[in-house]
Coordinates of C-alpha atoms and ligand atoms in Angstrom, one line a residue:
M1 CA 16.9 196.3 29.3
A2 CA 18.6 195.4 32.6
D3 CA 16.7 194.5 35.8
F4 CA 16.8 197.0 38.7
G5 CA 16.0 197.2 42.4
P6 CA 15.3 197.1 45.1
V7 CA 13.4 200.4 44.5
T8 CA 10.3 202.0 45.9
C9 CA 7.1 201.3 43.9
A10 CA 4.8 204.2 43.6
G11 CA 1.9 202.1 42.1
C12 CA -0.3 202.9 45.2
G13 CA -0.1 204.6 48.5
L14 CA 1.7 201.6 50.1
L15 CA 5.0 202.6 48.5
C16 CA 6.5 199.2 48.9
D17 CA 10.3 199.8 49.1
D18 CA 11.4 196.2 48.6
V19 CA 10.6 195.9 44.9
T20 CA 12.9 194.4 42.3
V21 CA 11.8 194.9 38.7
E22 CA 12.7 192.1 36.2
R23 CA 12.3 192.5 32.4
P24 CA 12.6 189.1 30.7
N25 CA 11.9 189.4 27.0
G26 CA 10.3 192.8 27.2
D27 CA 7.8 191.8 29.9
V28 CA 7.7 193.4 33.3
R29 CA 7.8 191.3 36.5
L30 CA 8.0 192.3 40.1
Q31 CA 9.5 190.6 43.1
P32 CA 7.6 190.3 45.4
P33 CA 4.8 189.9 42.9
C34 CA 2.1 192.6 42.6
R35 CA -0.3 192.9 39.7
L36 CA -0.9 196.7 40.2
G37 CA 2.9 197.3 40.5
V38 CA 3.5 195.5 37.2
Q39 CA 0.9 197.7 35.6
W40 CA 2.4 200.9 37.1
F41 CA 6.0 200.1 36.0
S42 CA 4.8 198.8 32.6
E43 CA 3.0 202.0 31.8
R44 CA 6.1 204.1 32.6
L45 CA 8.7 201.8 31.0
R46 CA 6.9 201.1 27.8
R47 CA 5.1 204.2 26.7
P48 CA 6.7 206.3 23.9
A49 CA 7.9 209.7 25.1
P50 CA 5.5 212.4 24.0
A51 CA 6.6 215.9 22.9
P52 CA 8.4 217.8 25.7
A53 CA 5.7 220.4 25.5
T54 CA 2.6 221.4 23.5
I55 CA 0.7 224.7 23.0
S56 CA -2.9 224.1 21.8
G57 CA -1.9 220.6 20.8
Q58 CA 1.1 221.7 18.7
P59 CA 4.6 220.7 19.7
A60 CA 6.6 223.5 21.4
D61 CA 9.8 223.9 23.3
V62 CA 9.6 223.9 27.1
Q63 CA 10.6 227.6 27.6
T64 CA 7.9 228.8 25.1
A65 CA 5.3 226.7 26.9
L66 CA 6.4 228.0 30.3
T67 CA 6.1 231.6 29.1
R68 CA 2.6 230.9 27.7
A69 CA 1.6 229.2 31.0
A70 CA 3.0 232.1 33.0
G71 CA 1.0 234.6 30.9
L72 CA -2.3 232.6 31.5
L73 CA -1.7 232.4 35.2
R74 CA -0.7 236.1 35.5
R75 CA -3.9 237.2 33.9
S76 CA -6.1 234.8 35.8
R77 CA -8.8 236.1 38.1
R78 CA -9.4 232.7 39.8
P79 CA -6.6 230.2 39.3
L80 CA -6.9 226.6 40.5
L81 CA -4.0 224.2 41.2
Y82 CA -5.2 220.6 41.4
G83 CA -4.2 216.9 40.8
F84 CA -1.2 215.6 42.9
E85 CA -2.2 211.9 42.5
A86 CA 1.4 211.2 41.3
A87 CA 3.1 214.2 42.8
T88 CA 6.2 214.2 45.1
V89 CA 6.5 216.2 48.3
E90 CA 8.9 218.5 46.4
D91 CA 6.2 219.1 43.7
A92 CA 3.6 219.9 46.4
R93 CA 5.9 222.3 48.1
A94 CA 6.6 224.2 44.9
A95 CA 2.9 224.2 44.1
V96 CA 2.0 225.8 47.4
A97 CA 4.6 228.5 46.9
L98 CA 3.1 229.3 43.5
A99 CA -0.5 229.1 44.8
D100 CA 0.5 231.6 47.5
R101 CA 1.9 234.0 45.0
L102 CA -1.1 233.7 42.7
E103 CA -3.6 233.8 45.6
A104 CA -5.1 230.6 44.1
L105 CA -7.4 227.8 45.2
I106 CA -5.3 224.6 45.7
A107 CA -7.1 221.2 45.8
T108 CA -5.8 217.8 46.6
E109 CA -9.3 216.2 46.5
S110 CA -10.8 215.3 43.2
V111 CA -12.4 218.4 41.6
S112 CA -14.5 216.2 39.3
A113 CA -16.7 215.0 42.1
S114 CA -18.6 217.0 44.7
W115 CA -16.6 218.0 47.7
T116 CA -18.1 216.7 50.9
G117 CA -18.0 219.8 53.1
A118 CA -15.9 220.6 56.2
P119 CA -13.4 217.7 56.5
A120 CA -13.7 215.5 59.5
V121 CA -10.1 215.0 60.4
P122 CA -9.2 218.7 61.1
L123 CA -12.5 219.1 63.0
R124 CA -12.2 216.1 65.3
G125 CA -8.6 214.7 65.0
T126 CA -7.9 211.1 64.4
S127 CA -6.1 208.1 65.9
T128 CA -3.6 206.7 63.5
A129 CA -0.7 204.2 63.5
T130 CA 2.0 203.0 61.1
L131 CA 1.7 199.8 59.1
G132 CA 4.2 198.1 61.5
E133 CA 2.2 199.0 64.6
I134 CA -1.0 197.7 63.0
R135 CA 0.9 194.5 62.0
D136 CA 2.2 194.0 65.5
R137 CA -0.8 195.0 67.6
S138 CA -4.1 194.9 65.9
R139 CA -6.0 191.7 66.6
L140 CA -9.0 192.8 64.6
V141 CA -8.8 194.7 61.3
I142 CA -12.1 196.1 60.1
V143 CA -12.1 197.1 56.4
W144 CA -14.9 199.5 55.9
R145 CA -16.3 199.4 52.4
E146 CA -12.9 199.2 50.7
D147 CA -11.2 196.6 48.5
P148 CA -7.5 196.9 49.3
E149 CA -6.8 193.5 47.5
T150 CA -7.6 195.4 44.3
T151 CA -6.5 199.0 45.1
H152 CA -3.5 198.3 47.5
P153 CA -2.7 194.7 46.7
R154 CA 0.0 194.1 49.4
L155 CA -1.8 195.9 52.2
L156 CA -3.0 192.7 54.0
E157 CA 0.4 191.1 53.6
R158 CA 2.1 194.3 55.0
I159 CA -0.1 194.3 58.1
G160 CA 0.5 190.7 58.8
F161 CA -2.2 188.6 57.2
E162 CA -1.5 185.6 55.0
G163 CA 1.6 186.0 53.0
G164 CA 3.2 188.2 55.6
A165 CA 5.9 186.3 57.5
S166 CA 6.6 189.0 60.0
S167 CA 3.4 189.0 62.1
R168 CA 3.9 187.8 65.6
L169 CA 0.1 187.7 66.1
G170 CA -0.3 185.0 63.4
A171 CA -3.7 183.2 63.5
K172 CA -4.9 185.3 66.5
R173 CA -5.8 188.2 64.2
R174 CA -9.1 188.4 62.2
L175 CA -10.2 190.4 59.2
L176 CA -13.7 191.8 59.3
V177 CA -15.2 193.4 56.2
V178 CA -18.2 195.7 56.2
D179 CA -19.4 195.8 52.6
D180 CA -22.4 194.6 50.7
R181 CA -20.3 194.0 47.5
E182 CA -18.6 190.8 46.5
T183 CA -15.0 192.1 46.5
T184 CA -11.7 190.2 46.5
T185 CA -11.1 191.5 50.1
A186 CA -14.6 190.5 51.2
R187 CA -14.0 186.9 50.0
R188 CA -10.8 186.7 52.2
A189 CA -12.6 188.0 55.3
D190 CA -13.0 185.9 58.5
L191 CA -16.2 187.8 59.2
R192 CA -18.5 189.8 57.0
L193 CA -21.2 192.3 57.7
R194 CA -23.4 193.4 54.8
W195 CA -25.5 196.5 54.7
A196 CA -26.1 199.2 52.1
R197 CA -23.8 202.2 52.1
E198 CA -26.8 204.5 53.0
R199 CA -26.9 202.8 56.4
D200 CA -23.3 203.6 57.3
L201 CA -24.0 206.8 59.2
D202 CA -26.8 205.2 61.2
A203 CA -24.6 202.2 61.9
L204 CA -21.6 204.2 63.1
T205 CA -23.7 206.5 65.4
T206 CA -25.6 203.5 66.7
L207 CA -22.4 201.7 67.6
H208 CA -21.2 204.9 69.3
L209 CA -24.4 205.1 71.4
M210 CA -24.2 201.4 72.3
Q211 CA -20.6 201.8 73.3
R212 CA -21.5 204.7 75.6
R213 CA -24.4 202.5 76.9
L214 CA -26.9 205.1 75.8
R215 CA -28.8 202.6 73.6
P216 CA -29.5 199.0 74.8
A217 CA -28.4 196.1 72.6
S218 CA -32.0 194.8 72.7
D219 CA -33.0 197.8 70.7
V220 CA -30.5 197.3 67.9
E221 CA -30.3 194.7 65.0
G222 CA -28.0 191.7 65.4
E223 CA -25.3 192.7 63.0
L224 CA -24.3 195.8 65.0
V225 CA -24.5 193.9 68.2
A226 CA -22.2 191.2 66.7
L227 CA -19.8 193.9 65.5
L228 CA -19.5 195.5 68.9
E229 CA -19.0 192.1 70.5
H230 CA -16.0 191.5 68.2
I231 CA -14.6 194.9 69.0
N232 CA -15.0 194.3 72.7
E233 CA -13.2 191.0 72.6
V234 CA -9.7 192.3 71.7
P235 CA -7.4 195.0 73.0
H236 CA -6.1 196.5 69.7
I237 CA -8.2 197.2 66.6
A238 CA -7.6 199.0 63.3
F239 CA -10.3 200.5 61.0
V240 CA -9.2 200.7 57.3
Y241 CA -11.4 203.2 55.4
G242 CA -11.3 205.5 52.4
G243 CA -13.5 206.9 49.6
G244 CA -16.1 204.1 50.1
L245 CA -17.1 205.8 53.3
T246 CA -16.1 209.5 52.7
N247 CA -17.0 210.1 49.0
G248 CA -20.3 211.7 48.0
A249 CA -22.9 213.7 49.8
G250 CA -22.6 213.4 53.6
G251 CA -19.2 211.7 53.3
Q252 CA -17.4 213.8 55.8
R253 CA -20.3 213.4 58.3
R254 CA -19.8 209.6 58.0
A255 CA -16.0 210.1 58.5
L256 CA -16.7 212.2 61.5
A257 CA -19.0 209.5 62.9
L258 CA -16.2 206.9 62.4
H259 CA -13.6 209.1 64.2
E260 CA -16.1 209.9 67.0
L261 CA -16.7 206.1 67.5
V262 CA -12.9 205.5 67.5
R263 CA -12.4 208.2 70.1
A264 CA -15.2 206.6 72.3
L265 CA -13.7 203.1 71.9
C266 CA -10.3 204.4 72.8
H267 CA -11.4 204.8 76.5
E268 CA -11.3 201.1 76.9
R269 CA -8.9 199.7 74.2
H270 CA -6.4 200.9 71.6
V271 CA -8.2 201.7 68.3
V272 CA -6.6 203.3 65.2
T273 CA -7.6 204.2 61.7
L274 CA -5.8 203.8 58.4
A275 CA -7.0 205.9 55.5
L276 CA -6.5 204.7 51.9
P277 CA -5.7 207.7 49.8
R278 CA -7.0 208.2 46.3
G279 CA -3.5 208.7 44.8
T280 CA 0.1 207.8 45.7
G281 CA 1.0 211.5 46.0
T282 CA -2.2 212.6 47.9
T283 CA -0.9 211.9 51.4
G284 CA 2.3 213.8 50.9
A285 CA 0.5 216.8 49.2
Q286 CA -2.0 217.0 52.0
D287 CA 0.8 216.9 54.6
V288 CA 2.6 219.7 52.8
L289 CA -0.6 221.8 52.7
A290 CA -1.3 221.2 56.4
W291 CA 2.3 222.2 57.3
Q292 CA 2.5 225.2 55.1
T293 CA -1.1 226.7 55.4
G294 CA -2.5 225.0 58.5
Y295 CA -5.3 223.5 56.5
C296 CA -6.1 220.6 54.2
P297 CA -7.3 219.0 51.9
N298 CA -8.4 222.1 49.9
V299 CA -7.2 225.6 50.7
D300 CA -8.3 229.0 49.3
L301 CA -5.5 231.6 49.3
S302 CA -7.5 234.3 47.4
S303 CA -8.0 236.5 50.5
G304 CA -4.2 236.7 50.9
H305 CA -4.2 234.2 53.8
P306 CA -5.1 230.5 53.9
E307 CA -8.7 229.5 54.4
L308 CA -10.1 226.0 54.5
A309 CA -12.1 225.6 51.2
T310 CA -15.4 223.9 52.0
A311 CA -17.3 224.5 48.7
T312 CA -19.3 221.4 47.8
Q313 CA -19.2 222.0 44.0
P314 CA -15.6 223.2 43.4
L315 CA -15.8 223.7 39.7
A316 CA -19.3 225.1 39.4
A317 CA -18.9 228.4 37.6
D318 CA -21.3 230.2 39.8
Q319 CA -19.5 229.1 42.9
E320 CA -15.9 229.5 42.2
G321 CA -15.5 231.0 38.7
V322 CA -12.2 229.1 38.0
D323 CA -10.8 230.6 34.7
V324 CA -7.3 228.9 34.6
A325 CA -6.5 225.4 36.0
L326 CA -3.0 224.2 36.6
R327 CA -2.9 220.4 36.8
I328 CA 0.0 218.9 38.6
E329 CA 0.7 215.2 38.1
G330 CA -3.0 214.3 38.1
A331 CA -5.9 213.1 36.1
Q332 CA -7.8 215.5 33.9
A333 CA -11.0 217.0 35.3
R334 CA -13.9 218.5 33.5
L335 CA -13.4 222.2 33.8
P336 CA -16.0 225.0 33.6
A337 CA -16.7 226.1 30.0
G338 CA -14.1 228.6 28.9
A339 CA -11.5 227.8 31.5
A340 CA -7.9 227.4 30.2
E341 CA -5.9 224.4 31.3
I342 CA -2.1 224.0 31.9
A343 CA -0.9 220.4 32.6
L344 CA 2.5 219.5 34.1
C345 CA 2.3 215.7 34.0
S346 CA 4.4 212.6 33.3
A347 CA 1.4 210.8 31.9
P348 CA -0.3 211.9 28.6
A349 CA -1.9 215.3 29.3
G350 CA -5.3 214.5 27.6
A351 CA -7.5 216.4 25.2
D352 CA -8.1 220.2 25.0
V353 CA -5.2 221.3 27.1
D354 CA -4.0 224.8 26.3
V355 CA -0.4 224.2 27.5
S356 CA 1.2 220.9 28.5
I357 CA 4.7 220.2 29.6
R358 CA 5.9 216.6 30.1
T359 CA 7.5 215.9 33.4
A360 CA 9.8 213.1 34.6
A361 CA 7.9 210.2 36.2
A362 CA 8.8 210.1 39.9
G363 CA 10.0 206.7 40.9
V364 CA 11.3 205.8 37.4
E365 CA 12.8 208.9 35.7
A366 CA 13.1 211.2 38.7
A367 CA 13.9 210.8 42.4
G368 CA 11.9 212.5 45.1
T369 CA 10.1 212.0 48.4
A370 CA 6.7 210.5 48.9
H371 CA 4.6 209.9 52.0
R372 CA 3.3 206.4 52.5
L373 CA -0.4 206.1 53.4
D374 CA 0.4 206.0 57.1
G375 CA 2.5 209.2 56.8
V376 CA 6.0 207.6 56.7
P377 CA 8.3 209.5 54.3
L378 CA 10.1 207.4 51.7
T379 CA 12.5 208.1 48.9
L380 CA 11.6 207.4 45.3
Q381 CA 14.5 206.4 43.2
A382 CA 15.2 207.2 39.5
P383 CA 16.5 203.9 38.1
L384 CA 16.1 205.2 34.5
A385 CA 16.8 208.9 35.0
G386 CA 15.8 210.9 31.9
D387 CA 16.1 214.5 30.6
A388 CA 12.5 215.7 31.4
P389 CA 12.2 218.2 34.3
T390 CA 10.3 217.4 37.4
A391 CA 7.0 219.2 38.2
A392 CA 8.8 220.9 41.1
A393 CA 11.5 222.3 38.8
L394 CA 8.8 223.6 36.4
L395 CA 6.7 225.2 39.1
T396 CA 9.8 227.0 40.4
R397 CA 10.5 228.3 37.0
L398 CA 6.9 229.3 36.5
L399 CA 7.0 231.3 39.8
A400 CA 10.2 233.1 38.6
E401 CA 8.5 233.9 35.2
I402 CA 5.5 235.3 36.9
E403 CA 7.5 237.4 39.3
R404 CA 9.8 238.8 36.6
Ligands
SF4_1 S1 1.1 197.2 46.7 FE1 1.2 199.1 45.7 S2 3.2 200.0 46.2 FE2 3.3 197.8 46.7 S3 4.1 196.8 44.9 FE3 1.9 196.8 44.7 S4 1.4 198.7 43.5 FE4 3.5 198.9 44.3

């Protein structure tokens, strides 16, 4: 097969749009090199095409599967739309329109784990910046309990660390990692602070109190004093954070503490945050939800108008009673016993799915729009366009079937 590029890689939320794919002797190589990007393209270029659709595991044609899915959704008392890790903005738009018609619960966070209560960003707001602004201004980048060298391999290059030729700050910038694990990113750090995750909330609130001079440095352990000294040395700082801070019980309280600290620091210097999303499509789906309903990341439309969903156990039968789940370009979750599942996915749908329809993989077989982790919209190309429909097209047909 021929090489192609430059194209946008959707292997992670960085959406690098300078990627050329080479395929010597059946291998997959990327320029610029990226291990995760190779894996992402290899999975999509090499896997055999499954059946266009299945019903209870048996091959079916797409129209019959759509009719079956429409019937399940029409009869549902409590439908859930979830996934979106590999969805485009167009997919998310069509999903919100269908969720509105069904008065469904729509979730862009993982429904396999506990939700963490009222989300911090809508409550408090956040200071953000593009990758280019961080590259050109941030003299100190603090990575908080994340390992972007593994999950977003070109992040440090894109924000001007070693390997990135475009940083005008060069050696003046420093990488500080807060993590007690031995990660690839931590090994690259100029400065490291190690404490257990359980101490994050205390650390963030203590830093906030120290910054406001409400708690003397003599009263606080040396690591936090050192961190605040590093912060106070430079005019521009970026905090990089993600699920390492926000997942699990109390996660949104920790996120709130980070954003409150950033707000306090912004009185004297320029401080921004950069969130690492859990999936490539997550940022775009959350932006669509916020524009169209006013809320994100999880919205309940069952009352006929949007409400922020703040359940902490989203799939617990006694809390939500989800009876039909429609998965859109995402990983399979463990659903409540007896719930039916419909999957519209380019990846294999998984076991025990009642209805599945294979979609075209955005960025390889289908074009679309995705939002980079800093919110910048980018085009995904279709270098090997195929016959499979996009999730957006299927969702629009589902809506038409239900309204018929
Ligand atoms: S960093 Fe992410 S988007 Fe960029 S090439 Fe690697 S996998 Fe693709």
